[in-house]
CSV table of C-alpha atoms in Angstrom, one decimal:
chain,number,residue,atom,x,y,z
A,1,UNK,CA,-12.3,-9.0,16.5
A,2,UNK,CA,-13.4,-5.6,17.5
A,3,UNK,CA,-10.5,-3.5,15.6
A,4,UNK,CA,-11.3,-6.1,12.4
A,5,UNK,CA,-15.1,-4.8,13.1
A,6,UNK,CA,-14.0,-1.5,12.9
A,7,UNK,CA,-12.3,-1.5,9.6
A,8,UNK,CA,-15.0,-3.4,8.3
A,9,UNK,CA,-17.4,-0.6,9.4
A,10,UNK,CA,-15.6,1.8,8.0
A,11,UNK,CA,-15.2,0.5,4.8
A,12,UNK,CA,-19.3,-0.1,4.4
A,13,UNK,CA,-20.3,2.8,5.9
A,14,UNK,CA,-17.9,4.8,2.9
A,15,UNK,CA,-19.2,2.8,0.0
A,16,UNK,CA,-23.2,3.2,1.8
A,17,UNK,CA,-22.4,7.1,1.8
A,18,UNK,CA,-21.3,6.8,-2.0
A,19,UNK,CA,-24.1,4.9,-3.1
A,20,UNK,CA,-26.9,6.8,-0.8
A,21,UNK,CA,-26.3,10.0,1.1
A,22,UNK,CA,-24.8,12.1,-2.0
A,23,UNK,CA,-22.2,13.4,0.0
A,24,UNK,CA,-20.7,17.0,-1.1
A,25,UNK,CA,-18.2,17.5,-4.2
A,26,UNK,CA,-14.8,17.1,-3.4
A,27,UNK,CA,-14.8,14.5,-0.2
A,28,UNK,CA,-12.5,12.1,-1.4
A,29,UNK,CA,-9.1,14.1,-2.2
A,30,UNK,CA,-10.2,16.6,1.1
A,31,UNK,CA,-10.3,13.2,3.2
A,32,UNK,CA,-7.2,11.8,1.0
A,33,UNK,CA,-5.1,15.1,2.0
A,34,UNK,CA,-5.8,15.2,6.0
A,35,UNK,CA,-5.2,11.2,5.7
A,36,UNK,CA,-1.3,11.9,3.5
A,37,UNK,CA,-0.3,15.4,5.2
A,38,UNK,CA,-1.7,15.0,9.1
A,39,UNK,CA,-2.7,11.2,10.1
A,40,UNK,CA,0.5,9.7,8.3
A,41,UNK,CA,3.3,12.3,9.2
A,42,UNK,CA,2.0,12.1,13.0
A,43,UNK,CA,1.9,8.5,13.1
A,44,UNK,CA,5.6,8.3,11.7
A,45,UNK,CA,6.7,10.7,13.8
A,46,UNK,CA,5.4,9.0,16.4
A,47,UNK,CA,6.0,5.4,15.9
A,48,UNK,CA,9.9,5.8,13.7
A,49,UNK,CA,11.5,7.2,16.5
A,50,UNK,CA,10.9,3.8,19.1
A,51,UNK,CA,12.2,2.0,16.4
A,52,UNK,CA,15.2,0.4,16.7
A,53,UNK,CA,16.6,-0.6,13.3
A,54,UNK,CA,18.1,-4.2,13.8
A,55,UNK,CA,19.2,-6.2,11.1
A,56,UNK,CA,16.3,-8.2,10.4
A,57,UNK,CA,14.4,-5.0,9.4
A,58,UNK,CA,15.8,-5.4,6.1
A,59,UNK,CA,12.9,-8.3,5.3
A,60,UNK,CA,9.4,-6.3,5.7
A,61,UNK,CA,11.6,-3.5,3.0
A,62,UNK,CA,12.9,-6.4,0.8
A,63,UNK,CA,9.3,-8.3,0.3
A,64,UNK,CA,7.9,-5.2,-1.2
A,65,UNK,CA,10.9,-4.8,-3.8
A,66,UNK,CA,10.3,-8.7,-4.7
A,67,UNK,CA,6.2,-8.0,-4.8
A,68,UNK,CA,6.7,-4.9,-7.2
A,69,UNK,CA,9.2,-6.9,-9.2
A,70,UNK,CA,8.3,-9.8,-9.2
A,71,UNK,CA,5.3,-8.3,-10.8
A,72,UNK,CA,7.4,-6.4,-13.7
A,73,UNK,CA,9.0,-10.0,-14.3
A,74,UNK,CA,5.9,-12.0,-14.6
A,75,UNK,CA,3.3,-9.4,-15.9
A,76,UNK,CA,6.2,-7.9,-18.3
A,77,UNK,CA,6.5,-11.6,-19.8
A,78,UNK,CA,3.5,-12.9,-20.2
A,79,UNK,CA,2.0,-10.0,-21.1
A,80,UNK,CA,2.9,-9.8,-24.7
A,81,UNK,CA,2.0,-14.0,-25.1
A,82,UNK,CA,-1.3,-13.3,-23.9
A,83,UNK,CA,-1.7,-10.2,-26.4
A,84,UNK,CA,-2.4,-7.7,-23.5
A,85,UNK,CA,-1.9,-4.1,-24.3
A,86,UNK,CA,0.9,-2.0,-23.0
A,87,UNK,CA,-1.6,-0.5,-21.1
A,88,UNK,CA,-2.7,-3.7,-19.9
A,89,UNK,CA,0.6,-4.9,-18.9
A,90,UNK,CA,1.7,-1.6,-17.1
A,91,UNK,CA,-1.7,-1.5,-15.5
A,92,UNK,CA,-0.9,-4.7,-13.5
A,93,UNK,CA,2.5,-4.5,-12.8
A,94,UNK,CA,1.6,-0.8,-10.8
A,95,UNK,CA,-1.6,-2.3,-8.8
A,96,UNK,CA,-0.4,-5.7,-8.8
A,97,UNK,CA,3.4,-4.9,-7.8
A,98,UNK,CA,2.5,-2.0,-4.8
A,99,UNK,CA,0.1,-3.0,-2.2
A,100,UNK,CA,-2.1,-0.8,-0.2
A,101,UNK,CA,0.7,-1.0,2.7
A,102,UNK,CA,-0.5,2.0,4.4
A,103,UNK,CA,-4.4,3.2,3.6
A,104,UNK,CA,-5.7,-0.7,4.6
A,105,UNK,CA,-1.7,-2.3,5.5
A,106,UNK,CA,-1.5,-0.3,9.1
A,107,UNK,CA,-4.9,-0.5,9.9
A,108,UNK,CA,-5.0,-4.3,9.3
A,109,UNK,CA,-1.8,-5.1,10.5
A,110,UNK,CA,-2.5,-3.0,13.7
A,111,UNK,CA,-5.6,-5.1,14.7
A,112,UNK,CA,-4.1,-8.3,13.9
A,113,UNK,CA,-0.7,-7.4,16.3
A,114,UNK,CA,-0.9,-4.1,17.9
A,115,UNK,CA,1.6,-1.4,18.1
A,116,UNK,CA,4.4,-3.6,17.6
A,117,UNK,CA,3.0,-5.1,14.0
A,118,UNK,CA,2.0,-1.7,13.4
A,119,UNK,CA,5.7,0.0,13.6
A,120,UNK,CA,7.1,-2.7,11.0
A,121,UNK,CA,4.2,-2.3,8.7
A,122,UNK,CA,5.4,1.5,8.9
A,123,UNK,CA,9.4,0.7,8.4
A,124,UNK,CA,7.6,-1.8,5.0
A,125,UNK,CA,5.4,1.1,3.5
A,126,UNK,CA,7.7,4.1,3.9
A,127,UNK,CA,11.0,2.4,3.0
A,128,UNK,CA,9.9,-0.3,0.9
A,129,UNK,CA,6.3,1.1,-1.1
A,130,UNK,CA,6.2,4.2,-0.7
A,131,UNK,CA,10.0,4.5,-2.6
A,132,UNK,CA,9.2,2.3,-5.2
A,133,UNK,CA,5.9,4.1,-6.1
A,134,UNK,CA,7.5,7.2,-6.3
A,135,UNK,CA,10.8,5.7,-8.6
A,136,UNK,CA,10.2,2.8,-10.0
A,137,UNK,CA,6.6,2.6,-10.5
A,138,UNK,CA,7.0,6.1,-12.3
A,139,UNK,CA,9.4,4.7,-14.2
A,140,UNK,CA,7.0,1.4,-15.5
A,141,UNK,CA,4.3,4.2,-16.4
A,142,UNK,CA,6.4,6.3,-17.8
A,143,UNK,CA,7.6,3.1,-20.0
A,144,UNK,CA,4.4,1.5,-20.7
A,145,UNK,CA,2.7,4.6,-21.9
A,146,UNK,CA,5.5,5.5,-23.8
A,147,UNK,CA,6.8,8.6,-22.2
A,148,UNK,CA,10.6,9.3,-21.0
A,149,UNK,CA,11.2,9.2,-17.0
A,150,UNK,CA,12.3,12.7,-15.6
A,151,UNK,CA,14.5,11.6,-12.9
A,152,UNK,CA,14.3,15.6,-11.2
A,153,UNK,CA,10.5,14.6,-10.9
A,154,UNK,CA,11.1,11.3,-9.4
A,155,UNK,CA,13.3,12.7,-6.7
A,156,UNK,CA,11.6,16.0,-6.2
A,157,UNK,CA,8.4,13.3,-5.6
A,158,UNK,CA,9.7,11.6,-3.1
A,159,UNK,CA,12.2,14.6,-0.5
A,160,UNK,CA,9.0,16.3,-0.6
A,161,UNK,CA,6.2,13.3,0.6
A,162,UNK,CA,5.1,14.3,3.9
A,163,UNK,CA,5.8,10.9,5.5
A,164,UNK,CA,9.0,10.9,4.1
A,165,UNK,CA,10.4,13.8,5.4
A,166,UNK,CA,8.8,12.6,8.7
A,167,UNK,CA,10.7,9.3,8.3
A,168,UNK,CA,13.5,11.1,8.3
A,169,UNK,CA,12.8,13.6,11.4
A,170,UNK,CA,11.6,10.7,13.3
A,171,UNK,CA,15.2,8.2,13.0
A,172,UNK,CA,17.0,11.5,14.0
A,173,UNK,CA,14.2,12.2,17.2
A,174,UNK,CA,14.5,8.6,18.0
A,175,UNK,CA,19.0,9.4,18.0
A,176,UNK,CA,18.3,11.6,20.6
A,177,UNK,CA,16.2,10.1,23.0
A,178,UNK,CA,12.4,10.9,21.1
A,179,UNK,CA,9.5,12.9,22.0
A,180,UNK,CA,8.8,14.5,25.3
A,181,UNK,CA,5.8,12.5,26.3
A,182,UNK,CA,3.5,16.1,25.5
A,183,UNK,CA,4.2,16.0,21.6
A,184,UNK,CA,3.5,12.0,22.1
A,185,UNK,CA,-0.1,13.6,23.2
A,186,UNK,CA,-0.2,15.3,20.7
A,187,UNK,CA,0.6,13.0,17.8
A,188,UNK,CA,-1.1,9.5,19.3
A,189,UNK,CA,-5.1,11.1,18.3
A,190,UNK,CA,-3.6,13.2,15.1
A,191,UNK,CA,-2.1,9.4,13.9
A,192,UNK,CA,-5.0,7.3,15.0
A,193,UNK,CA,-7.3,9.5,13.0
A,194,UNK,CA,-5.6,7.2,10.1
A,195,UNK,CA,-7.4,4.2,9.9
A,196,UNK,CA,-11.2,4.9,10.0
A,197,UNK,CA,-10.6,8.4,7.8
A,198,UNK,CA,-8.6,5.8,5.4
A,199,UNK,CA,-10.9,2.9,5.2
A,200,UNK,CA,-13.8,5.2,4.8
A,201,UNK,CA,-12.3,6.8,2.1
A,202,UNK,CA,-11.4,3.4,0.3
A,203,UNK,CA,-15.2,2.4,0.7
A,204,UNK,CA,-16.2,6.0,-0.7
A,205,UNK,CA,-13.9,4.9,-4.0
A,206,UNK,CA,-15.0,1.3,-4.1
A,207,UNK,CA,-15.9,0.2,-7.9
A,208,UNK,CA,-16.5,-3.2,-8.9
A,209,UNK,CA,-17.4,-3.8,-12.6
A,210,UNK,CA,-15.5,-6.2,-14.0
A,211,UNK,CA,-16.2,-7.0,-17.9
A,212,UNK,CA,-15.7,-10.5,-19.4
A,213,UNK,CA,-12.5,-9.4,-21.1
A,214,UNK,CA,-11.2,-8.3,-17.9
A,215,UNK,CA,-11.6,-11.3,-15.7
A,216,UNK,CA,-8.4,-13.0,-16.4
A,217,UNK,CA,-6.2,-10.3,-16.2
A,218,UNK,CA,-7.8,-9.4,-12.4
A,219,UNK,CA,-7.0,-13.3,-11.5
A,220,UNK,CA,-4.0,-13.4,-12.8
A,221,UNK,CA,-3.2,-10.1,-11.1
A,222,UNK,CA,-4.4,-10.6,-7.7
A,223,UNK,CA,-3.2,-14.6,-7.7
A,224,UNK,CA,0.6,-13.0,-8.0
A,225,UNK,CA,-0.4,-9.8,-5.5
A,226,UNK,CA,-2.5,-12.2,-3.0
A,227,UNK,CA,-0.9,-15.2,-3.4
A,228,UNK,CA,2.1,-15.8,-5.3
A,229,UNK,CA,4.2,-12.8,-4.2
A,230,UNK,CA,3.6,-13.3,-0.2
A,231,UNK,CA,4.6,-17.2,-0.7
A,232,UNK,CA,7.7,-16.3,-2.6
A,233,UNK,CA,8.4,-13.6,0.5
A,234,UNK,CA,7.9,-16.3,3.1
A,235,UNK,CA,10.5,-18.8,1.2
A,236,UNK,CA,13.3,-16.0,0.9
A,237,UNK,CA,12.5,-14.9,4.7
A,238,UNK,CA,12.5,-18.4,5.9
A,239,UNK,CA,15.9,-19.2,3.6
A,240,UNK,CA,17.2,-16.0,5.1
A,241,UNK,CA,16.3,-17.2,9.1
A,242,UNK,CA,13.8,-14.2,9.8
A,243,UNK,CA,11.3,-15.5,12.1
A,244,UNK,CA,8.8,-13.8,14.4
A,245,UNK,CA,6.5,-10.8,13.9
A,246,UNK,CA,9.0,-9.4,11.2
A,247,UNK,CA,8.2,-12.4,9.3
A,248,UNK,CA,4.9,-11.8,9.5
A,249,UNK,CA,4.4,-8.6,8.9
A,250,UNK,CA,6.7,-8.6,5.9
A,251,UNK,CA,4.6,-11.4,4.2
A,252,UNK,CA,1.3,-10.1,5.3
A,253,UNK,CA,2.3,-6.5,3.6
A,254,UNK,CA,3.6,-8.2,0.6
A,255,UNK,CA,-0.5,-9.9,0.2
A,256,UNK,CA,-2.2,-6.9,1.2
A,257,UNK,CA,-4.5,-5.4,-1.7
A,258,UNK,CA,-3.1,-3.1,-4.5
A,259,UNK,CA,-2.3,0.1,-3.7
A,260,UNK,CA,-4.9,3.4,-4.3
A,261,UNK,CA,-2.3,5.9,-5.2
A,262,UNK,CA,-0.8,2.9,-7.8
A,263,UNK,CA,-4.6,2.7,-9.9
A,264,UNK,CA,-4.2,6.9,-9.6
A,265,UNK,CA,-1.1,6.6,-11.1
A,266,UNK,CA,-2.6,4.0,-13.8
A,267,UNK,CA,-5.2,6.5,-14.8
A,268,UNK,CA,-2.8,9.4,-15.1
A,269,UNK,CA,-0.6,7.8,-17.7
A,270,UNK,CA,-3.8,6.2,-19.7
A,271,UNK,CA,-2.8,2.5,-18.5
A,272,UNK,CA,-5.9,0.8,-19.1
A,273,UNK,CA,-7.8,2.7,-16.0
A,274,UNK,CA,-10.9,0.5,-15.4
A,275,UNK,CA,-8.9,-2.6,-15.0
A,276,UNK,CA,-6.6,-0.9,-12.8
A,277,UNK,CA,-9.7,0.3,-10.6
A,278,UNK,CA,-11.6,-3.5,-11.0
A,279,UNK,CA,-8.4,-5.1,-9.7
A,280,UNK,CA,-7.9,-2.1,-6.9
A,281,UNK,CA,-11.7,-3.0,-5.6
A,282,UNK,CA,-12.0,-6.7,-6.2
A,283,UNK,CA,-8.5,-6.7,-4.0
A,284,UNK,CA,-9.9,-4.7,-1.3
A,285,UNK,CA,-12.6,-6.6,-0.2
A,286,UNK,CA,-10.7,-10.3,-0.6
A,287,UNK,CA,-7.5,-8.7,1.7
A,288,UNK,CA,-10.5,-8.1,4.6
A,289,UNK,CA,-10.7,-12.1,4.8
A,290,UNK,CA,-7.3,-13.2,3.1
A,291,UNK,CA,-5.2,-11.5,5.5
A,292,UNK,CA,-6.8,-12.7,8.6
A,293,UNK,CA,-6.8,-16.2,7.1
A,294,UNK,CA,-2.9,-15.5,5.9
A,295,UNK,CA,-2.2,-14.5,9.5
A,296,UNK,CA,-3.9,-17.5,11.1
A,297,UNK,CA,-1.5,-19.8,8.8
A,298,UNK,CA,1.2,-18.0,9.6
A,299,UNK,CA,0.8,-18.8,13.5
């Protein structure tokens, strides 16, 4: 209850700061970088190396290819029936396909189970999200706002993400036996820095106002991101036999609220922004009691 507390905090005490203390120019992306370039790479490298990559892993990676498309089927469908916009449609499938698996995902999944949840909700964002953001959700803008995908951007994108490159330091660390236990000290503070610098930024970026217009896309959005998606995961997980935390996690990853960086990259290809940031905020504070309550059913 107290780690919930905390995230809870955090989250209010960024969108109190927004709305009252006029903080200075520039806070945001300065939080944003120490959170992507310091706080994420330490806590890969210090987490990816104790992991040992059994078989089941494959579920928490599979669930966030099935959310994101899943989302491409669905939105990409009924889209043109309902007479949404390409902008509209693309809009959705980015927020609505990617969840926030890192930014709220490891804080929420670390006070619900610890270390342990923590590592697999690492292993979901950095081989499952983070991947498809960078590839296939580039792609879906690029699509939807009627430009032509560079695949040299795509893969320059993603061998040059700080986490990434730490992913891959850390599974060759963890070969040969991981860290001495002084870098450990050094990269335990650096990574825990992550989740109340990353929740205090969300609250710092929270809009809600949704227009009358908007309201049915946002529910159908967030019923497939909240609801749908994470139900679909736990049939193919429970088909497949994965049991356990892995199950979990994986499911718990696939309902957590659309992702930041997938509303950024909504507004930089013109793909209907403000529904993009309604359904990014309205999904932020339902995860804070959905997720609990999705953990609590999931036993």
């Amino acid at each position: 209850m107290s780690a919930l507390l905390l995230l809870f905090a955090c989250l209010v005490l960024g969108a109190l700061v927004a709305r009252l203390a006029r903080p200075p120019a520039g806070i945001v992306p300065g939080i944003n970088w120490w959170v992507i370039n310091v706080a994420l790479p330490a806590l890969v490298l210090e987490l990816i190396p104790k992991v040992s990559f059994d078989p089941p892993l494959w579920f928490p990676v599979a669930a966030m290819w099935i959310t994101f498309f899943g989302a491409w089927l669905i939105f990409g469908l009924l889209g043109p029936r309902l007479g949404w916009s390409r902008g509209r449609i693309g809009a959705l499938i980015l927020v609505c396909g990617l969840g926030n698996t890192s930014f709220m995902g490891y804080p929420l999944i670390q006070a619900l189970h610890g270390k342990d949840g923590l590592t697999l909700a690492v292993v979901a964002d950095q081989l499952g999200c983070f991947p498809l953001l960078a590839s296939a959700g580039v792609v879906v803008a690029s699509i939807y706002a009627g430009r032509t995908p560079q695949p040299a951007m795509i893969l320059r994108r993603i061998l040059t993400f700080p986490a990434f490159v730490s992913l891959v330091i850390g599974i060759v660390v963890g070969r040969l036996g991981g860290w001495p236990s002084a870098i450990d000290g050094v990269l335990i503070p650096l990574g825990a820095t992550l989740t109340p610098l990353a929740l205090f930024s969300v609250g710092l970026q929270f809009r809600f106002r949704p227009g009358e217009r908007e309201m049915a896309a946002v529910t159908a959005g967030l019923g497939w991101k909240m609801l749908l998606a994470p139900l679909v995961c736990l049939a193919v997980g429970k088909l497949a036999g994965v049991h356990g935390l892995v199950l979990t996690v994986g499911v718990l990853q696939a309902a957590m609220a659309p992702m930041i960086s997938a509303a950024m990259l909504a507004d930089e290809y013109d793909l209907d922004p403000a529904l993009a940031n309604t359904v990014l905020s309205s999904g932020i504070v339902l995860s804070l009691a959905s997720i609990p309550l999705g953990n609590w059913l999931l036993g």
